[in-house]
mmCIF file of N, CA and C in Angstrom:
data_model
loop_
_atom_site.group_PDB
_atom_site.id
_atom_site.type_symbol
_atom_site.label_atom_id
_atom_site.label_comp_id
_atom_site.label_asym_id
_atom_site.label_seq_id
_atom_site.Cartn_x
_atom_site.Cartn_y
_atom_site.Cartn_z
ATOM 1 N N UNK A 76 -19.574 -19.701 -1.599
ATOM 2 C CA UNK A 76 -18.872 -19.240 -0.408
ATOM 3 C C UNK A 76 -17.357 -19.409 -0.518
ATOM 4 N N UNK A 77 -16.972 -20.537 -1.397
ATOM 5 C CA UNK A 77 -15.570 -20.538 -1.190
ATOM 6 C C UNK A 77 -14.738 -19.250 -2.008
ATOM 7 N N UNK A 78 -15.386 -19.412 -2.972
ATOM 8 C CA UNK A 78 -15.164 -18.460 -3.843
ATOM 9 C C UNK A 78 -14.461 -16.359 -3.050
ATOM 10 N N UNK A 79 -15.604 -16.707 -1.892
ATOM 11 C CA UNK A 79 -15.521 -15.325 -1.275
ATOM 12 C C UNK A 79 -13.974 -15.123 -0.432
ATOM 13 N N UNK A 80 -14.170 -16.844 0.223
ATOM 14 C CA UNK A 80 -12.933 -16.723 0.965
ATOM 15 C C UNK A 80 -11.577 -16.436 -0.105
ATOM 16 N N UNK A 81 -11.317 -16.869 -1.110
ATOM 17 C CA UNK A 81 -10.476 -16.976 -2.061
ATOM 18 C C UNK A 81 -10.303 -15.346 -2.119
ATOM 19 N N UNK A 82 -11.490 -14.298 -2.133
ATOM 20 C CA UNK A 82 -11.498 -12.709 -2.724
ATOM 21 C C UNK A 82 -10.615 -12.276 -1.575
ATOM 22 N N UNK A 83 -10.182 -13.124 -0.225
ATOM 23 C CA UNK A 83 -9.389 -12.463 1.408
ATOM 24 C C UNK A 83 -7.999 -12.451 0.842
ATOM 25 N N UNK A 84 -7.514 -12.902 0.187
ATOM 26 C CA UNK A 84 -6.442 -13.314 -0.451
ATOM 27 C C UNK A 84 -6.164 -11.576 -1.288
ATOM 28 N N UNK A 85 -6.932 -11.453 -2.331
ATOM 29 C CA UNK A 85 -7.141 -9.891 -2.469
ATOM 30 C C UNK A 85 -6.995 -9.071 -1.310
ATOM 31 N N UNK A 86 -7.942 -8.976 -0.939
ATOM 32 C CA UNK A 86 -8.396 -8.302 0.697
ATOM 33 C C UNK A 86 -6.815 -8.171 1.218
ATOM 34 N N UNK A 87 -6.124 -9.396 1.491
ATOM 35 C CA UNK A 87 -5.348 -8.998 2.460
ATOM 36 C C UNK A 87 -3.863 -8.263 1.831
ATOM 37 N N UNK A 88 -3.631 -8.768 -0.054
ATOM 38 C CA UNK A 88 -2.925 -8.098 -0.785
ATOM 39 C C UNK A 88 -2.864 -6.611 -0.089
ATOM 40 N N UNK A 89 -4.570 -6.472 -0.102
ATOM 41 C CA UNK A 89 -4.141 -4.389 -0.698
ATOM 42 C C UNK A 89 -4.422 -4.102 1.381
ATOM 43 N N UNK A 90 -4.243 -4.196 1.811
ATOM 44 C CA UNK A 90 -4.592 -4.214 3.227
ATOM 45 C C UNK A 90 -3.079 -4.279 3.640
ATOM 46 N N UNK A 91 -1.989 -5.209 3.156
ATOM 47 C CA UNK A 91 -0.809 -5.142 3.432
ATOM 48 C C UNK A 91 -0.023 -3.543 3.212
ATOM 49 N N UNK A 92 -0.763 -3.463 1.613
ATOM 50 C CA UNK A 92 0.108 -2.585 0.555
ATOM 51 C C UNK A 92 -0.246 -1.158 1.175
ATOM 52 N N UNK A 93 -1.519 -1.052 1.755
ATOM 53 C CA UNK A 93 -1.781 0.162 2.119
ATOM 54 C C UNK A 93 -1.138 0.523 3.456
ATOM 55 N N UNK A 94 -1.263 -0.801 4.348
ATOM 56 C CA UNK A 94 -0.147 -0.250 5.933
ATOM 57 C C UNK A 94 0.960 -0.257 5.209
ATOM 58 N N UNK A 95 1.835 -0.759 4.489
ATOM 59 C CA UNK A 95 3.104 -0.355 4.215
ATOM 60 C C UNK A 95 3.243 0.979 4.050
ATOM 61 N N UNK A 96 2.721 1.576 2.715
ATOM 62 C CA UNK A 96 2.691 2.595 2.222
ATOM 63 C C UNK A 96 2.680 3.533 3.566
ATOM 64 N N UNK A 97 1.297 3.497 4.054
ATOM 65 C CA UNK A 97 1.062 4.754 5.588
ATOM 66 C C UNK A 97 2.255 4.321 6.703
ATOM 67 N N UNK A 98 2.542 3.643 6.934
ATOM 68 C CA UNK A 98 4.001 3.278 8.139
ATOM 69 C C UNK A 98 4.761 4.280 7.551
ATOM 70 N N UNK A 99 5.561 3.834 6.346
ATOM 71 C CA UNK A 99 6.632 4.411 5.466
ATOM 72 C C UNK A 99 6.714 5.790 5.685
ATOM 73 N N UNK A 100 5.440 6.187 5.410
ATOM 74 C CA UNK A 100 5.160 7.574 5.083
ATOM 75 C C UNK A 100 5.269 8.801 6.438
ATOM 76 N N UNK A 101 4.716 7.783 7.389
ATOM 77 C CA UNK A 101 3.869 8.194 8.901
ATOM 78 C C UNK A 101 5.855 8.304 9.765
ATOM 79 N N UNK A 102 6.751 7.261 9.730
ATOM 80 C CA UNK A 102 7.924 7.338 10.013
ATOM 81 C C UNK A 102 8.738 8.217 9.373
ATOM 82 N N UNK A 103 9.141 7.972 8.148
ATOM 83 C CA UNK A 103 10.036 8.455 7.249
ATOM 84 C C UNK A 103 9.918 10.274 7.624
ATOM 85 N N UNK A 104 8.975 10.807 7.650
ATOM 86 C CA UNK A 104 8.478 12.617 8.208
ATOM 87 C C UNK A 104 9.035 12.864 9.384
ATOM 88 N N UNK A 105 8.814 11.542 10.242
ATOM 89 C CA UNK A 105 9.576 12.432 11.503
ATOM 90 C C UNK A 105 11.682 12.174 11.922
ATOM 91 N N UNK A 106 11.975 11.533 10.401
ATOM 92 C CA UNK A 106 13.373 11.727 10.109
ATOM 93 C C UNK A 106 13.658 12.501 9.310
ATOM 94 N N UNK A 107 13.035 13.853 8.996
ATOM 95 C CA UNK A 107 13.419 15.018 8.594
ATOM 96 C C UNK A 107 13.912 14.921 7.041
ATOM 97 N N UNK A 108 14.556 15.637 6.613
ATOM 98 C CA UNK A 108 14.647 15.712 5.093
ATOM 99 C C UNK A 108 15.924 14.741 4.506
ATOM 100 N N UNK A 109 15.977 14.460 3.299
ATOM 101 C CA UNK A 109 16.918 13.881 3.077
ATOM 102 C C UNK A 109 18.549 14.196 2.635
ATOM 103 N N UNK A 110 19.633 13.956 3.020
ATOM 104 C CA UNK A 110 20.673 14.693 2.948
ATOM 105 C C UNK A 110 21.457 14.853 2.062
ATOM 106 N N UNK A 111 21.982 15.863 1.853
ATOM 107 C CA UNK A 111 22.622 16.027 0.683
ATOM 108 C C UNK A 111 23.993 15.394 0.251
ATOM 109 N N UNK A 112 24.770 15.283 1.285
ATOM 110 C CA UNK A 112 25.993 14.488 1.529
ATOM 111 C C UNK A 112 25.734 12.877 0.908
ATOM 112 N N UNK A 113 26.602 12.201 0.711
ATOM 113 C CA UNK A 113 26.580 10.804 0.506
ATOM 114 C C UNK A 113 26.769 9.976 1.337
ATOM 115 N N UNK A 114 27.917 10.494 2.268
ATOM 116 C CA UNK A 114 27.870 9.497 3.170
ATOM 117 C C UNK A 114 26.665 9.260 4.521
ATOM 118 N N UNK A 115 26.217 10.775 4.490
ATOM 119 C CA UNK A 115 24.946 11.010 5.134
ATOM 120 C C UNK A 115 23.864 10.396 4.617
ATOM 121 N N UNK A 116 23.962 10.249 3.338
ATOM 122 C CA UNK A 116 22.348 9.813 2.523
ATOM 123 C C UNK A 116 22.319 7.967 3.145
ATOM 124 N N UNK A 117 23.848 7.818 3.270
ATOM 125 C CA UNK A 117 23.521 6.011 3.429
ATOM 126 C C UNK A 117 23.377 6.061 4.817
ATOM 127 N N UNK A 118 24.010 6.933 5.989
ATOM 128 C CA UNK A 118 23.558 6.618 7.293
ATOM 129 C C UNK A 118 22.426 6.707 7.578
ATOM 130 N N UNK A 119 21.655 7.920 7.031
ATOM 131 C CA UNK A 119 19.796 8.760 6.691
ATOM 132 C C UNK A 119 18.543 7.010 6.728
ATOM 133 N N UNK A 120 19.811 6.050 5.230
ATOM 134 C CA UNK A 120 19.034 5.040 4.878
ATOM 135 C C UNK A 120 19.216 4.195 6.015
ATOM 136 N N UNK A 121 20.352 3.771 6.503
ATOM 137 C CA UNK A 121 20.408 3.087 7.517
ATOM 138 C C UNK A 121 19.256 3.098 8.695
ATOM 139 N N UNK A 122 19.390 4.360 8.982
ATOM 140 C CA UNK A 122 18.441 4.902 10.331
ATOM 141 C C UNK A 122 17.202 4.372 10.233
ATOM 142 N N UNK A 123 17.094 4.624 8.859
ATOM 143 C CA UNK A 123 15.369 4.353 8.373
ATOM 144 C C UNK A 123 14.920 3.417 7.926
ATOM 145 N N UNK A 124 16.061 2.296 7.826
ATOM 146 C CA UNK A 124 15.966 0.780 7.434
ATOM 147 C C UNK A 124 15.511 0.043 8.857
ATOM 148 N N UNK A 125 16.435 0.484 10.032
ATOM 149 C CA UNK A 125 16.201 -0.319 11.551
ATOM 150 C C UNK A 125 15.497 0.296 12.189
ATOM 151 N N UNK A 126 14.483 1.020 11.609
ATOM 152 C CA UNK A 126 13.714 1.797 12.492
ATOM 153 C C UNK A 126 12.386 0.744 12.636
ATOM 154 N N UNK A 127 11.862 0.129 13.729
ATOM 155 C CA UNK A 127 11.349 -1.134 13.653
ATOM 156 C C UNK A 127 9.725 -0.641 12.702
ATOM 157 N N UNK A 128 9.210 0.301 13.267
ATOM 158 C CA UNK A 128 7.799 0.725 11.956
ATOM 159 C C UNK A 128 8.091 0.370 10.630
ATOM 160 N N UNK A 129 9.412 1.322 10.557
ATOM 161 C CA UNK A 129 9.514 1.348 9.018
ATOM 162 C C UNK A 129 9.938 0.066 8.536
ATOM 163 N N UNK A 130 10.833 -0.815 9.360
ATOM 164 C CA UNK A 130 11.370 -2.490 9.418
ATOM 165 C C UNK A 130 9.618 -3.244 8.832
ATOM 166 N N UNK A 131 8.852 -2.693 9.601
ATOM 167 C CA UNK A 131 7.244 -3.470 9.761
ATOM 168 C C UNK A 131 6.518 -3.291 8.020
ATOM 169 N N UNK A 132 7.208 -2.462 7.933
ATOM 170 C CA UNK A 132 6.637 -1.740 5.911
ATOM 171 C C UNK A 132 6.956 -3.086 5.620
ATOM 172 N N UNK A 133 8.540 -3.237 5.594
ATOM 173 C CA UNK A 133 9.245 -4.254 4.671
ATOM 174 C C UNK A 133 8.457 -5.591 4.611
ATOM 175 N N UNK A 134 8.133 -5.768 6.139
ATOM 176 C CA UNK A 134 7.550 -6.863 6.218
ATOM 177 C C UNK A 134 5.967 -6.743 5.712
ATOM 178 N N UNK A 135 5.302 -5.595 6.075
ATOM 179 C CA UNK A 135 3.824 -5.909 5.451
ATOM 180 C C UNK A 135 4.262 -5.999 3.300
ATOM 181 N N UNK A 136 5.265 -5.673 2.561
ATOM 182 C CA UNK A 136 5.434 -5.772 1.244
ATOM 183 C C UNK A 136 5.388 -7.227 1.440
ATOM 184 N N UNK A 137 6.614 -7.719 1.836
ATOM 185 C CA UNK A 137 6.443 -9.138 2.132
ATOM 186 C C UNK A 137 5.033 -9.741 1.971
ATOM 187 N N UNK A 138 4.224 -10.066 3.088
ATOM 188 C CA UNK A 138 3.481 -10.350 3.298
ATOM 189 C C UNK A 138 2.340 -9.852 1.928
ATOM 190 N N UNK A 139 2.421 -9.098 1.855
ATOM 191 C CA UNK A 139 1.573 -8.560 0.381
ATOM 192 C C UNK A 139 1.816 -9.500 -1.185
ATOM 193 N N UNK A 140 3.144 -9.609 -1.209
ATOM 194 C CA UNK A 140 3.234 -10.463 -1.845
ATOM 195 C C UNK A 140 2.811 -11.742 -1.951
ATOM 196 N N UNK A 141 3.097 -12.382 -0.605
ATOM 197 C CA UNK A 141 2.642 -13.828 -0.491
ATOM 198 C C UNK A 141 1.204 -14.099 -0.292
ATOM 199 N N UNK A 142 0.405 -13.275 -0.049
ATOM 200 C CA UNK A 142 -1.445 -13.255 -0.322
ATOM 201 C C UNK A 142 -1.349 -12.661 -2.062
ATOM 202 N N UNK A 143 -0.305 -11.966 -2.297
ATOM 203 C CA UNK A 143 -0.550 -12.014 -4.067
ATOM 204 C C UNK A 143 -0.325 -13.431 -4.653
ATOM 205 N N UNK A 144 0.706 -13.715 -4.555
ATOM 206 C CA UNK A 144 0.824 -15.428 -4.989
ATOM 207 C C UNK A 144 -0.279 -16.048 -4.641
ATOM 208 N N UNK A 145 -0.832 -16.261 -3.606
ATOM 209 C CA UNK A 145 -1.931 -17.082 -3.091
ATOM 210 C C UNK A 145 -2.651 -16.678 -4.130
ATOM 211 N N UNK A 146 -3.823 -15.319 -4.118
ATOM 212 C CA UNK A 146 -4.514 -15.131 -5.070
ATOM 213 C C UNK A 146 -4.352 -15.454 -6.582
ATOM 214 N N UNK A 147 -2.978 -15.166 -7.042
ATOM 215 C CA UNK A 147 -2.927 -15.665 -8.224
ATOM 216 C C UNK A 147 -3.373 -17.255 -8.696
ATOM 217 N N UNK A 148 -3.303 -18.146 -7.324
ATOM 218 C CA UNK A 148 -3.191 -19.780 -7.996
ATOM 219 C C UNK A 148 -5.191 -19.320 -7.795
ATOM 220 N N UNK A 149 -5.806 -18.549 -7.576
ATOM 221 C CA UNK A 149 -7.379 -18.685 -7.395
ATOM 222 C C UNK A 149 -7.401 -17.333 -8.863
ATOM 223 N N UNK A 150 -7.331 -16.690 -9.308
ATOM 224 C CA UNK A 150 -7.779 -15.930 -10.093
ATOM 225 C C UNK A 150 -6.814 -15.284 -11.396
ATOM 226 N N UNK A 151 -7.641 -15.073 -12.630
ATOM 227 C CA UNK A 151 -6.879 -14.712 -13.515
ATOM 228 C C UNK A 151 -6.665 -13.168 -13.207
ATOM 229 N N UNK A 152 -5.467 -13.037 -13.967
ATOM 230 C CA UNK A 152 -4.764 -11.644 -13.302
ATOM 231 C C UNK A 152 -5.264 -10.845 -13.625
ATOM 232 N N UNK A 153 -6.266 -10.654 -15.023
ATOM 233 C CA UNK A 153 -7.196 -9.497 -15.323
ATOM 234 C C UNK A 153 -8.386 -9.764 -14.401
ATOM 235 N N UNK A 154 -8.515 -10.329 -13.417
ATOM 236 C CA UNK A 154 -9.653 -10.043 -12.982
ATOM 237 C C UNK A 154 -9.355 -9.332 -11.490
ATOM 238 N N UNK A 155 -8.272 -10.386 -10.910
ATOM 239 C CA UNK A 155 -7.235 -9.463 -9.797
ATOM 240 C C UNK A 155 -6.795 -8.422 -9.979
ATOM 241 N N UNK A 156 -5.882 -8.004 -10.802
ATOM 242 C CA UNK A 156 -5.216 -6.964 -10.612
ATOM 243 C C UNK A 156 -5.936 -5.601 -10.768
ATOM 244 N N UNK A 157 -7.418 -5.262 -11.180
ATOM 245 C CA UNK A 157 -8.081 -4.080 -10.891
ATOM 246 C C UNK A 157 -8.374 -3.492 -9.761
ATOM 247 N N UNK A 158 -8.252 -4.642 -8.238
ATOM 248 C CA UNK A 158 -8.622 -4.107 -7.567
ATOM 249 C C UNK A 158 -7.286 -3.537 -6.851
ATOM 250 N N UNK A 159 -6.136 -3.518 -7.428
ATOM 251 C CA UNK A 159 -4.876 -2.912 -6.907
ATOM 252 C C UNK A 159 -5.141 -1.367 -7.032
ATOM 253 N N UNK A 160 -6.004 -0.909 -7.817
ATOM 254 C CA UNK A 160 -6.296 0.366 -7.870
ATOM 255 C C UNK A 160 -7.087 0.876 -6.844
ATOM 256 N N UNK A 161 -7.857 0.007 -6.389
ATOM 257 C CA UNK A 161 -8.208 0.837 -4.981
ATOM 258 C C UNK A 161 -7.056 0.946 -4.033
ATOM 259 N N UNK A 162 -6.277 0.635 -4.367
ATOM 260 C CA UNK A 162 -4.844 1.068 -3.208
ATOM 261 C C UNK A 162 -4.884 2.326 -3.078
ATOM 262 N N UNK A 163 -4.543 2.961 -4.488
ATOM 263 C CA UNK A 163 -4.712 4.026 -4.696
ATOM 264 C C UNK A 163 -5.399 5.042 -3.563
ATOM 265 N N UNK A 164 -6.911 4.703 -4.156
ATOM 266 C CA UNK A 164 -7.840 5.348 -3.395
ATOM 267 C C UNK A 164 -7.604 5.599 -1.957
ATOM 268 N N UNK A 165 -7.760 4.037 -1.575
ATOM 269 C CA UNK A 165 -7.257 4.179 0.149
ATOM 270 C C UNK A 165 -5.683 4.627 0.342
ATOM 271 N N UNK A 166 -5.069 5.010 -0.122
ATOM 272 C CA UNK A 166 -3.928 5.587 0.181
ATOM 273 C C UNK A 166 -4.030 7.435 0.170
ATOM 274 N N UNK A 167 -4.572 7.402 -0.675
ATOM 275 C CA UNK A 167 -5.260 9.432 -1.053
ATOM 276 C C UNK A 167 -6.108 9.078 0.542
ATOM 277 N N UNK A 168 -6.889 8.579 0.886
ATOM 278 C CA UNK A 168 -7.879 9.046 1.829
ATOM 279 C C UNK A 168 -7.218 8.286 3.395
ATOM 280 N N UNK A 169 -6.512 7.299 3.251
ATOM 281 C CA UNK A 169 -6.179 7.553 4.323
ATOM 282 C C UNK A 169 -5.126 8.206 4.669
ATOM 283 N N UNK A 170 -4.218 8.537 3.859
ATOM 284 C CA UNK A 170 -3.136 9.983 4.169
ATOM 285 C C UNK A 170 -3.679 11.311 4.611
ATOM 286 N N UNK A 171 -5.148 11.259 3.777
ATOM 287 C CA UNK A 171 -6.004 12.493 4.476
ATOM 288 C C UNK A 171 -6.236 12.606 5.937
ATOM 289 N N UNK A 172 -6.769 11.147 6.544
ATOM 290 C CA UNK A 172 -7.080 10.906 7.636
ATOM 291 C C UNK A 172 -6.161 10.690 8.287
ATOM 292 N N UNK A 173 -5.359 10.587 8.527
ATOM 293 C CA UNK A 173 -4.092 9.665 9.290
ATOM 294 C C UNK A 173 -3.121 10.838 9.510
ATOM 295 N N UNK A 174 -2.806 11.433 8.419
ATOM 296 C CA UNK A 174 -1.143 12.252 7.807
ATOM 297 C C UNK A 174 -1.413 13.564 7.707
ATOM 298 N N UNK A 175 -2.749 13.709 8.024
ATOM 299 C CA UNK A 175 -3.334 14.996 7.594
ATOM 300 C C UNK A 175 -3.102 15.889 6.486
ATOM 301 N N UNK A 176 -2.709 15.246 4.998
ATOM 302 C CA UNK A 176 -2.386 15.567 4.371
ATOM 303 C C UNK A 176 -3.417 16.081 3.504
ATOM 304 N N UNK A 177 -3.648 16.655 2.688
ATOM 305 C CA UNK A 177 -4.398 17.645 2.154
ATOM 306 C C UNK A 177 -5.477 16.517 0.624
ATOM 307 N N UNK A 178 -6.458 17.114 0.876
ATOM 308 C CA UNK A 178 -7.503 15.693 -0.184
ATOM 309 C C UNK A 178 -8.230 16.279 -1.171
ATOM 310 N N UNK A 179 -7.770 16.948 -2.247
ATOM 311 C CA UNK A 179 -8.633 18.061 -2.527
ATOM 312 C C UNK A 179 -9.725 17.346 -3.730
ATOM 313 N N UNK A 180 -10.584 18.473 -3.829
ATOM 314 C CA UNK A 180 -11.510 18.185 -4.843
ATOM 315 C C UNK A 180 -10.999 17.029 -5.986
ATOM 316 N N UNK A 181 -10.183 17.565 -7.020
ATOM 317 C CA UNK A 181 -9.493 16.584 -8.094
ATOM 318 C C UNK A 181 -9.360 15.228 -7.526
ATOM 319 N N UNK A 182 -8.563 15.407 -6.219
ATOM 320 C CA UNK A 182 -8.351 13.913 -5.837
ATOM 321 C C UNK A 182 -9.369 13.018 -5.635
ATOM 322 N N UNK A 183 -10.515 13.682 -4.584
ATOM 323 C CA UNK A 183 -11.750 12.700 -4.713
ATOM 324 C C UNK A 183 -12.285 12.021 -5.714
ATOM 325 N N UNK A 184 -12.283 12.957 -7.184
ATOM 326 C CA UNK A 184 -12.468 12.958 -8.398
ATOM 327 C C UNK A 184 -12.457 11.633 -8.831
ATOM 328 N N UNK A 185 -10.592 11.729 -8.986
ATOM 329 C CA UNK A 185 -10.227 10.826 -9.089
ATOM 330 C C UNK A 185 -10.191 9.094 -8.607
ATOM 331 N N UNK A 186 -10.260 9.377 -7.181
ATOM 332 C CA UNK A 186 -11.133 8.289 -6.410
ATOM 333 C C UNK A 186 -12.193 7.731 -6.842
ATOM 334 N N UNK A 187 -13.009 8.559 -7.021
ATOM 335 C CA UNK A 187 -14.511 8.140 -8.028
ATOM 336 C C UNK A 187 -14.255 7.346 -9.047
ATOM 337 N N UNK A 188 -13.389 7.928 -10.135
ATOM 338 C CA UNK A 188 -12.935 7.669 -11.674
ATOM 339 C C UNK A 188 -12.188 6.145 -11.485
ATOM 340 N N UNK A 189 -11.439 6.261 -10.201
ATOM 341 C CA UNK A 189 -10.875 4.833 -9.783
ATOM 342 C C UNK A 189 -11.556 3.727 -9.601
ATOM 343 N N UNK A 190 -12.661 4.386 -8.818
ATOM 344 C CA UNK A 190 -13.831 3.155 -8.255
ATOM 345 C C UNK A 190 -14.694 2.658 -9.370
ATOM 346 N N UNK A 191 -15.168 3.730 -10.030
ATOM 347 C CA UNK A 191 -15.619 3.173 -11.306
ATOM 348 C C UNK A 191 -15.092 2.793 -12.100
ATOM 349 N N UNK A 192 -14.200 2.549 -12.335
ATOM 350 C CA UNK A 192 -12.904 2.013 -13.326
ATOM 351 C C UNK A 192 -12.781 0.600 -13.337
ATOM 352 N N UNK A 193 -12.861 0.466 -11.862
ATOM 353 C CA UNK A 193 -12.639 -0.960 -11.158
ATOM 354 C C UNK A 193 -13.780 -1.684 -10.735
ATOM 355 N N UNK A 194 -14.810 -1.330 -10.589
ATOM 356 C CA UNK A 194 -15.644 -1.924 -11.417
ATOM 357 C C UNK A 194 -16.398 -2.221 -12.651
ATOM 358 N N UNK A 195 -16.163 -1.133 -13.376
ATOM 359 C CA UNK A 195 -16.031 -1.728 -14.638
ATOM 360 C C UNK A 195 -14.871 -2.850 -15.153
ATOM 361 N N UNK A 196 -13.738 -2.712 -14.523
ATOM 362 C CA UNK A 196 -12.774 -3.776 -15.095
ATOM 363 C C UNK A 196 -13.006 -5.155 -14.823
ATOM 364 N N UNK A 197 -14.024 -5.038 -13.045
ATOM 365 C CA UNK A 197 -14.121 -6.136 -12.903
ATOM 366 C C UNK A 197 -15.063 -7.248 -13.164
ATOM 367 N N UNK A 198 -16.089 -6.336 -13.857
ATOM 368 C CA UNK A 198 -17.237 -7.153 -14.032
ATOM 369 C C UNK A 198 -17.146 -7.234 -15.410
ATOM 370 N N UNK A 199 -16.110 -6.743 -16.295
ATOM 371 C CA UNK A 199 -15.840 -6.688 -17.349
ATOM 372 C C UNK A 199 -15.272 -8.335 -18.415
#
């Protein structure tokens, strides 16, 4: 059992990495394109630095990190770091769901090729 609690540490790694990613993504669209000007490109960044969602990314990386450290003092890194690839996955499918962004055949594919990948790496 302890062992399982130790795998939340994982869990909460890619759980961080994936709200970051969808915040980022889910904000950043409704500040329109990026500008061509320079002095525009740093106000563009500004806007999108104090924008408190996108502020909330910074902090779920944060936080991603420090359940990565945790996990690291419980597991060797080839056995952790395969399941960073389901980020992946849940990032293709929940952009589908969320962002309505488009999921096509290949990508599922690939999802598959991911999942099996990662378990093969991990039981490997």
């Amino acid at each position: 059992m302890p062992r399982l609690f130790d795998h939340l540490y994982i869990l909460a790694t890619m759980a961080f990495t994936v709200y970051g990613q969808l915040i980022l993504k889910w904000r950043i669209q409704n500040f329109g394109a990026f500008p061509v000007d320079g002095m525009e490109k740093l106000r563009f960044l500004f806007a999108l630095f104090f924008d408190p969602l996108i502020f909330s990314g910074f902090v779920s990386a944060f936080l991603a990190s420090l359940a990565w450290m945790a996990a690291m003092t419980k597991f060797d890194l080839n056995y952790a770091y395969p399941f960073m690839s389901i980020n992946f996955a849940l990032v293709v499918l929940l952009s589908g769901w969320l962002l309505n962004e488009p999921v096509s055949m290949q990508k599922i594919l690939g999802i598959v090729l991911i999942t099996i990948g990662t378990v093969v790496a991990v039981r490997g």
